[in-house]
Amino acid sequence: MSQRGELPTWVDIGLIPLINLAIALFISGLVVVIIGENPFRALWIMLEGALGSVKGWSYMFYYATNFIFTGLCVAVAFHAGLFNIGGDGQAYVAGLGAATPGLLLGGALAAVLPAGISQPITILIALLGSIVMGAAYGWVPGYLQAKRGSHIVITTIMFNFIASSLMVYLINNVFRPVGKMAVESRSIDDAYILNFRELGRLVGVKLPSSPLNPVVLLAFLAAFLVWYLLWRTKLGYEIRAVGANTDAAIYAGIKPQRIIMIAMAISGGLAGLVAFNEIIGVQHRLLLDFVGGAGFVGIAVALMGRSHPLGIVFAALLFGLLYQGGTELSFAIQTISRDMIVVIQGLVILFMGALEDAFRPWLSALFFKVED
Amino acid sequence: MTPAIELINIDKRFGAVHANNNVSLSIAKSSIHGIIGENGAGKSTLMSILFGFYAADKGEINVDGKPVKIKTSTDAIALGIGMVHQHFMLVDPFTVLENVILGAEGGALIGPALAKARAELKRLADEYELDVDPDAIVGELPVGLQQRVEILKALYKGADVLILDEPTGVLTPDEADHLFRILQQLRDQGKTVVLITHKLREIMAVTDHVSVMRRGEMVATKKTAETSVEELAELMVGRRVLLHVDKGKANPGDVVLDVKNLVWRDRKGTPRVDGVSFQVRKGEIVGIAGVSGNGQSELLDVITGIAKATSGTVMFEGDDITALHDPAILRQRGMAHVPEDRQHRGLITSFSAAESAILGWQNDPKLGRSYHLNRNAVIEQCRKQMEEFDVRPADPLLKSAKFSGGNQQKLILAREIGSNPDLLIVGQPTRGVDIGAIEFIHKRLIQLRDMGKAILLVSVELDEIRSLSDRILVMFSGRVMGELDSSADERECGLLMAGVVKDAA
């Protein structure tokens, strides 16, 4: 039984996440102590690694780009009452949509059109391709849930495995040029987005090397568009109505099956943008496992950001910081291996995501005593 | 004699809401004590504090003259306080016996507890007229018996004080009478009964003392024998209320809704609506009476397009809409629907009032062109509706869940009536709504009728049906048992509601 009133908003969206973060860091610190290192030094190296240089910042925003996309992916589904765990698979399959236009069309278009026109067209097709492939791959579990009653959590998990096997097969047997040792496609030479370092060089500004590229702006735009969709459109209203109360939605004449499929398609499309960032913005080729678990981090990001686009942007930046700082940390302190970083990130996900409400009762007891 | 329960200066706030303001109450042993008040008057909060669901901010509780601290319901049960909730806390697939020992299993094996409970149930059944088959599956019992199981549960755990929260809401008049006999028996055997209700008649029929709450305050405690329905009603709302609806004669016009041989079967193939036929004309209110669960909800679902008819036809303004199965289109054509269950259907509790106030009308072009939803238009429309229907607080941005039941209902009515429908379908318009709001809602419905609109009203409150309707249909077990006019007496309705057809009786 809930015994007390609701907490003020600033506690809900500010204090609680901060407490959870602090506890996650504290326990991570204990782990660092156990392996015999100084936790404060480790924390400092992480912060310094992410925030102490332009390069650190660039990497942080690069990681955050993917996390914003996947965080939004989880959030849109969540507002429709669906738990989409399949962001990873949707992003992976979207790689087909991102890479194929450049590989197939790029050369042909470049032959007939000047480069200044053919390249943007190819990139635009790749963008649409990423969204469409991701959306299609998200739509299928949505269809199965809506029309066949298969639970979305189960199907999206299975679809991650299917995506993984499918992509290994396709990349190895279809995209890999004959004679190439690495399991990846040939590089896309005709249509890709320059990263900020290369762009800087064009205008004579020297920037450190990093994969950060203009797609990060697309991430912020996507966050705005998702906010607009959910709170300023009729479709968004219907999505939220289905998620909040399906019976009321049916009463209102909204068809939940239709909304579930649409929401899953939008969700998958957002995940698909990860492929656009990685393939068109960073790697310029289709390669194995380019998603790198961003789909799962997206779940934690969405939970921490309370499924609100603004919260997701901040949460994604925090996880970007952890990723970048963690990488630096494993370079700086040899005993803290890459796996240790995964442990620390896991703890943050645990406290921010799974245990997000663990301290709420305690905090609310504290709060309402103070107010008397 | 020391009172069984004494509540002294209990104070409880939920944020800005002062749910209990310095409330004191003394309940005599071996008596039936009624607590009445409008919704949101603080009755349930007070009893929840006594039962350990909420902690009071201030105040003391004495049980049998001794000061006690009740922090959880376990504490309350240990002190001999039992509660029968409005919504039963039963495990449907379990037997009566298994439900009774729930929370008192006493060890890893339940055999001994079951044997003990069986003996105890037999004793209780003999003593209080509380017989239920101990091996029946609870989910298969009628609600009246389920409620008895709840009472048995409390008594089995040693309750001396029994709190019943709105116990008759789900019962037929007959079942309610039986319940009252049980309560009187309990009192005569030395138990203390606290009855929370908003039905004045029940208070007069069964209680020894009655306390009236209004807006979180205890306004009076009286001996039931020394008060009257009118006095209590006035104390509850703080002014005289019209218990009867003033309405002129109906002027029925063209047929708006024409239902013929309508059948709806559930998944198991059981006909829940079984060959129902009736018409609703312009300018009249047709009431459907019946104990809840006799097919009224399903009938409304089929008419409003939420469920699909198995057979039969529904004609709306001359068009066959049986196969349409689309609430959105019906709404556009002028069929408004106030659903029976406002919490689960009528609005979305986590949405703001303004957002709930467009539920079903979200695609209205007035609220934004094509895909866009104009937030200012939504808020402005809600503000107007709130003003017209006197919704309090008049804050369109407040969460729907934070309004009282009556105000939520007004919000829904404002939305549905505001669309200027040709046919208004209303389910349980005043369930869980306070007297002030009931009066208001009834007036609006009559007003709408007099404007020449057709209204189909479903309610389990016989008084409401009788005072509002121009014609009354009684449903029992999916069928219409008969049609009565508004002057029909209560007994006649009651017999039909119990499935007894006049000729056979």
Coordinates of N, CA, C and O in Angstrom, one line a residue, chain B residues 149-241:
Chain B
V149 N -17.7 -14.9 2.4 CA -16.4 -15.5 2.6 C -15.5 -14.4 3.2 O -14.7 -14.7 4.1
E150 N -15.6 -13.2 2.8 CA -14.7 -12.1 3.3 C -15.0 -12.0 4.8 O -14.1 -11.8 5.6
I151 N -16.3 -12.0 5.1 CA -16.7 -11.8 6.5 C -16.2 -13.0 7.4 O -15.6 -12.8 8.4
L152 N -16.3 -14.2 6.8 CA -15.8 -15.4 7.5 C -14.3 -15.3 7.7 O -13.8 -15.7 8.8
K153 N -13.6 -14.8 6.7 CA -12.2 -14.7 6.8 C -11.8 -13.8 8.0 O -10.9 -14.1 8.8
A154 N -12.5 -12.7 8.1 CA -12.2 -11.7 9.2 C -12.5 -12.4 10.6 O -11.8 -12.3 11.5
L155 N -13.7 -13.1 10.6 CA -14.1 -13.7 11.9 C -13.2 -14.8 12.3 O -12.8 -15.0 13.4
Y156 N -12.7 -15.6 11.3 CA -11.8 -16.7 11.5 C -10.5 -16.2 12.2 O -9.9 -16.8 13.0
K157 N -10.1 -15.0 11.8 CA -8.9 -14.4 12.3 C -9.1 -13.8 13.7 O -8.3 -13.1 14.2
G158 N -10.3 -13.9 14.2 CA -10.6 -13.5 15.5 C -11.1 -12.0 15.6 O -10.8 -11.3 16.6
A159 N -11.7 -11.5 14.6 CA -12.2 -10.1 14.6 C -13.3 -9.9 15.6 O -14.3 -10.7 15.6
D160 N -13.2 -8.9 16.4 CA -14.3 -8.5 17.3 C -14.9 -7.3 16.7 O -16.1 -7.0 17.0
V161 N -14.1 -6.5 15.9 CA -14.7 -5.3 15.3 C -14.6 -5.6 13.8 O -13.5 -5.9 13.3
L162 N -15.7 -5.4 13.1 CA -15.7 -5.7 11.7 C -16.0 -4.4 10.9 O -17.1 -3.8 11.2
I163 N -15.1 -4.1 10.0 CA -15.4 -2.8 9.2 C -15.8 -3.3 7.9 O -15.2 -4.1 7.2
L164 N -16.9 -2.8 7.4 CA -17.4 -3.1 6.0 C -17.4 -1.8 5.2 O -18.1 -0.8 5.6
D165 N -16.7 -1.8 4.1 CA -16.6 -0.6 3.3 C -17.6 -0.8 2.1 O -17.4 -1.6 1.2
E166 N -18.6 0.0 2.0 CA -19.6 0.0 1.0 C -20.0 -1.4 0.6 O -19.9 -1.9 -0.5
P167 N -20.5 -2.2 1.6 CA -20.7 -3.6 1.3 C -21.9 -3.9 0.4 O -21.9 -5.0 -0.2
T168 N -22.8 -3.0 0.2 CA -24.0 -3.4 -0.6 C -23.9 -3.0 -2.1 O -24.8 -3.3 -2.8
G169 N -22.8 -2.4 -2.4 CA -22.7 -1.9 -3.8 C -22.9 -2.9 -4.8 O -23.4 -2.7 -5.9
V170 N -22.5 -4.2 -4.5 CA -22.6 -5.2 -5.5 C -23.7 -6.2 -5.3 O -23.9 -7.2 -6.0
L171 N -24.6 -5.9 -4.3 CA -25.6 -6.9 -3.9 C -27.0 -6.6 -4.4 O -27.3 -5.4 -4.7
T172 N -27.8 -7.6 -4.6 CA -29.2 -7.4 -4.9 C -29.9 -6.9 -3.6 O -29.3 -7.2 -2.5
P173 N -31.1 -6.3 -3.7 CA -31.8 -5.9 -2.5 C -31.9 -7.1 -1.5 O -31.8 -7.0 -0.3
D174 N -32.2 -8.3 -2.0 CA -32.4 -9.4 -1.2 C -31.1 -9.8 -0.5 O -31.1 -10.1 0.7
E175 N -30.0 -9.8 -1.2 CA -28.7 -10.2 -0.6 C -28.4 -9.1 0.4 O -27.8 -9.5 1.5
A176 N -28.7 -7.9 0.1 CA -28.4 -6.8 1.1 C -29.1 -7.1 2.4 O -28.6 -7.0 3.5
D177 N -30.4 -7.4 2.3 CA -31.2 -7.7 3.5 C -30.6 -8.8 4.3 O -30.5 -8.8 5.5
H178 N -30.2 -9.9 3.6 CA -29.6 -11.0 4.3 C -28.3 -10.5 5.0 O -28.0 -10.9 6.1
L179 N -27.5 -9.7 4.3 CA -26.3 -9.2 4.9 C -26.6 -8.5 6.2 O -26.0 -8.6 7.2
F180 N -27.7 -7.6 6.2 CA -28.0 -6.9 7.3 C -28.5 -7.8 8.5 O -28.1 -7.6 9.6
R181 N -29.2 -8.9 8.1 CA -29.5 -9.8 9.2 C -28.3 -10.4 9.8 O -28.2 -10.6 11.0
I182 N -27.3 -10.7 9.0 CA -26.0 -11.3 9.5 C -25.4 -10.3 10.4 O -24.9 -10.6 11.5
L183 N -25.4 -9.0 10.0 CA -24.7 -8.0 10.8 C -25.4 -7.9 12.2 O -24.8 -7.7 13.2
Q184 N -26.7 -7.9 12.1 CA -27.5 -7.8 13.4 C -27.2 -9.0 14.3 O -27.0 -8.8 15.5
Q185 N -27.1 -10.1 13.7 CA -26.7 -11.3 14.5 C -25.4 -11.2 15.1 O -25.2 -11.5 16.3
L186 N -24.4 -10.7 14.3 CA -23.1 -10.4 14.9 C -23.1 -9.5 16.1 O -22.5 -9.7 17.1
R187 N -23.9 -8.4 15.9 CA -24.0 -7.5 17.0 C -24.6 -8.2 18.2 O -24.1 -8.0 19.3
D188 N -25.6 -8.9 18.0 CA -26.3 -9.6 19.2 C -25.4 -10.5 19.9 O -25.5 -10.8 21.1
Q189 N -24.4 -11.1 19.1 CA -23.4 -12.0 19.8 C -22.3 -11.2 20.3 O -21.3 -11.9 20.7
G190 N -22.3 -9.9 20.3 CA -21.3 -9.2 21.0 C -20.2 -8.6 20.1 O -19.3 -7.9 20.6
K191 N -20.3 -8.8 18.8 CA -19.4 -8.2 17.9 C -19.7 -6.7 17.6 O -20.9 -6.3 17.8
T192 N -18.7 -5.9 17.2 CA -19.0 -4.5 16.9 C -18.8 -4.4 15.4 O -17.9 -4.9 14.8
V193 N -19.8 -3.7 14.7 CA -19.7 -3.6 13.3 C -19.6 -2.1 12.9 O -20.4 -1.3 13.4
V194 N -18.7 -1.8 12.0 CA -18.6 -0.4 11.5 C -19.0 -0.5 10.0 O -18.4 -1.3 9.2
L195 N -20.0 0.3 9.6 CA -20.5 0.2 8.2 C -20.3 1.5 7.5 O -20.8 2.5 7.9
I196 N -19.4 1.4 6.5 CA -19.2 2.7 5.7 C -20.1 2.6 4.5 O -20.1 1.6 3.8
T197 N -20.8 3.7 4.3 CA -21.7 3.7 3.1 C -22.1 5.1 2.7 O -21.8 6.0 3.5
H198 N -22.6 5.2 1.5 CA -23.2 6.5 1.3 C -24.7 6.4 1.0 O -25.4 7.3 0.5
K199 N -25.2 5.2 1.3 CA -26.7 5.0 1.1 C -27.4 5.2 2.4 O -27.3 4.5 3.4
L200 N -28.2 6.3 2.4 CA -28.9 6.7 3.6 C -29.9 5.6 4.1 O -30.0 5.4 5.3
R201 N -30.5 4.9 3.2 CA -31.5 4.0 3.6 C -30.9 2.8 4.4 O -31.5 2.3 5.3
E202 N -29.7 2.4 4.0 CA -29.1 1.3 4.8 C -28.8 1.8 6.2 O -28.9 1.0 7.1
I203 N -28.3 3.0 6.3 CA -28.0 3.5 7.6 C -29.2 3.4 8.5 O -29.2 2.9 9.6
M204 N -30.3 3.9 7.9 CA -31.6 3.9 8.7 C -32.0 2.5 9.0 O -32.6 2.2 10.1
A205 N -31.8 1.6 8.1 CA -32.3 0.2 8.3 C -31.6 -0.6 9.4 O -32.2 -1.4 10.0
V206 N -30.3 -0.4 9.5 CA -29.5 -1.4 10.2 C -28.7 -0.8 11.4 O -28.3 -1.5 12.3
T207 N -28.3 0.5 11.4 CA -27.4 0.9 12.4 C -28.0 1.4 13.7 O -29.2 1.6 13.7
D208 N -27.2 1.4 14.7 CA -27.6 1.9 16.0 C -27.2 3.4 16.2 O -27.9 4.2 16.7
H209 N -26.0 3.6 15.7 CA -25.5 5.0 15.7 C -25.0 5.4 14.3 O -24.6 4.5 13.6
V210 N -24.9 6.6 14.1 CA -24.4 7.0 12.8 C -23.6 8.3 12.9 O -23.9 9.2 13.7
S211 N -22.4 8.3 12.3 CA -21.5 9.4 12.2 C -21.5 10.0 10.8 O -21.4 9.2 9.9
V212 N -21.5 11.3 10.7 CA -21.5 11.9 9.4 C -20.2 12.6 9.2 O -19.8 13.4 10.0
M213 N -19.6 12.4 8.1 CA -18.4 13.1 7.7 C -18.6 14.0 6.5 O -19.4 13.7 5.6
R214 N -17.9 15.1 6.6 CA -18.0 16.1 5.5 C -16.7 16.7 5.3 O -16.2 17.3 6.2
R215 N -16.1 16.7 4.1 CA -14.9 17.3 3.8 C -13.8 17.1 4.9 O -13.2 18.0 5.3
G216 N -13.6 15.8 5.2 CA -12.6 15.5 6.2 C -12.9 15.7 7.6 O -12.1 15.4 8.5
E217 N -14.1 16.3 7.9 CA -14.4 16.6 9.3 C -15.6 15.7 9.7 O -16.4 15.3 8.9
M218 N -15.6 15.4 11.0 CA -16.7 14.7 11.6 C -17.7 15.7 12.0 O -17.5 16.5 12.9
V219 N -18.9 15.8 11.3 CA -19.8 16.8 11.6 C -20.9 16.5 12.6 O -21.4 17.3 13.3
A220 N -21.2 15.2 12.8 CA -22.1 14.8 13.8 C -22.1 13.3 14.0 O -21.8 12.5 13.2
T221 N -22.5 12.9 15.3 CA -22.7 11.5 15.6 C -24.1 11.5 16.3 O -24.3 12.2 17.2
K222 N -25.0 10.6 15.7 CA -26.3 10.6 16.3 C -26.8 9.2 16.5 O -26.2 8.2 16.0
K223 N -27.8 9.1 17.4 CA -28.5 7.8 17.5 C -29.4 7.7 16.3 O -30.1 8.6 16.0
T224 N -29.3 6.5 15.6 CA -30.1 6.4 14.4 C -31.6 6.6 14.6 O -32.3 7.2 13.8
A225 N -32.0 6.1 15.8 CA -33.5 6.2 16.1 C -33.9 7.7 16.2 O -35.1 8.0 16.0
E226 N -32.9 8.5 16.5 CA -33.3 9.9 16.7 C -33.1 10.9 15.6 O -33.1 12.1 15.7
T227 N -32.8 10.3 14.4 CA -32.5 11.1 13.3 C -33.4 10.7 12.1 O -34.2 9.8 12.2
S228 N -33.2 11.4 11.0 CA -34.0 11.1 9.8 C -33.2 11.2 8.5 O -32.1 11.8 8.6
V229 N -33.7 10.6 7.5 CA -32.9 10.6 6.2 C -32.7 12.0 5.8 O -31.5 12.4 5.4
E230 N -33.7 12.9 6.0 CA -33.5 14.3 5.5 C -32.4 15.0 6.3 O -31.6 15.7 5.8
E231 N -32.4 14.7 7.6 CA -31.4 15.4 8.5 C -30.0 14.9 8.1 O -29.1 15.7 7.9
L232 N -29.9 13.6 7.9 CA -28.5 13.1 7.6 C -28.1 13.6 6.2 O -26.9 14.0 6.1
A233 N -29.0 13.6 5.3 CA -28.6 14.1 3.9 C -28.1 15.5 4.0 O -27.1 15.9 3.4
E234 N -28.8 16.3 4.8 CA -28.4 17.7 5.0 C -27.1 17.8 5.6 O -26.2 18.6 5.2
L235 N -26.9 17.0 6.7 CA -25.5 17.0 7.3 C -24.4 16.6 6.4 O -23.3 17.2 6.4
M236 N -24.7 15.7 5.5 CA -23.7 15.2 4.6 C -23.2 16.3 3.6 O -22.0 16.4 3.3
V237 N -24.2 17.0 3.1 CA -23.8 17.9 2.0 C -23.8 19.4 2.5 O -23.3 20.3 1.9
G238 N -24.3 19.6 3.7 CA -24.3 20.9 4.3 C -25.4 21.8 3.8 O -25.3 23.0 4.0
R239 N -26.3 21.2 3.1 CA -27.4 22.0 2.6 C -28.5 21.0 2.2 O -28.3 19.8 2.1
R240 N -29.7 21.5 2.0 CA -30.8 20.6 1.6 C -30.6 20.2 0.2 O -30.2 20.9 -0.7
V241 N -30.8 18.9 0.0 CA -30.7 18.4 -1.4 C -32.0 17.9 -1.9 O -32.8 17.4 -1.1

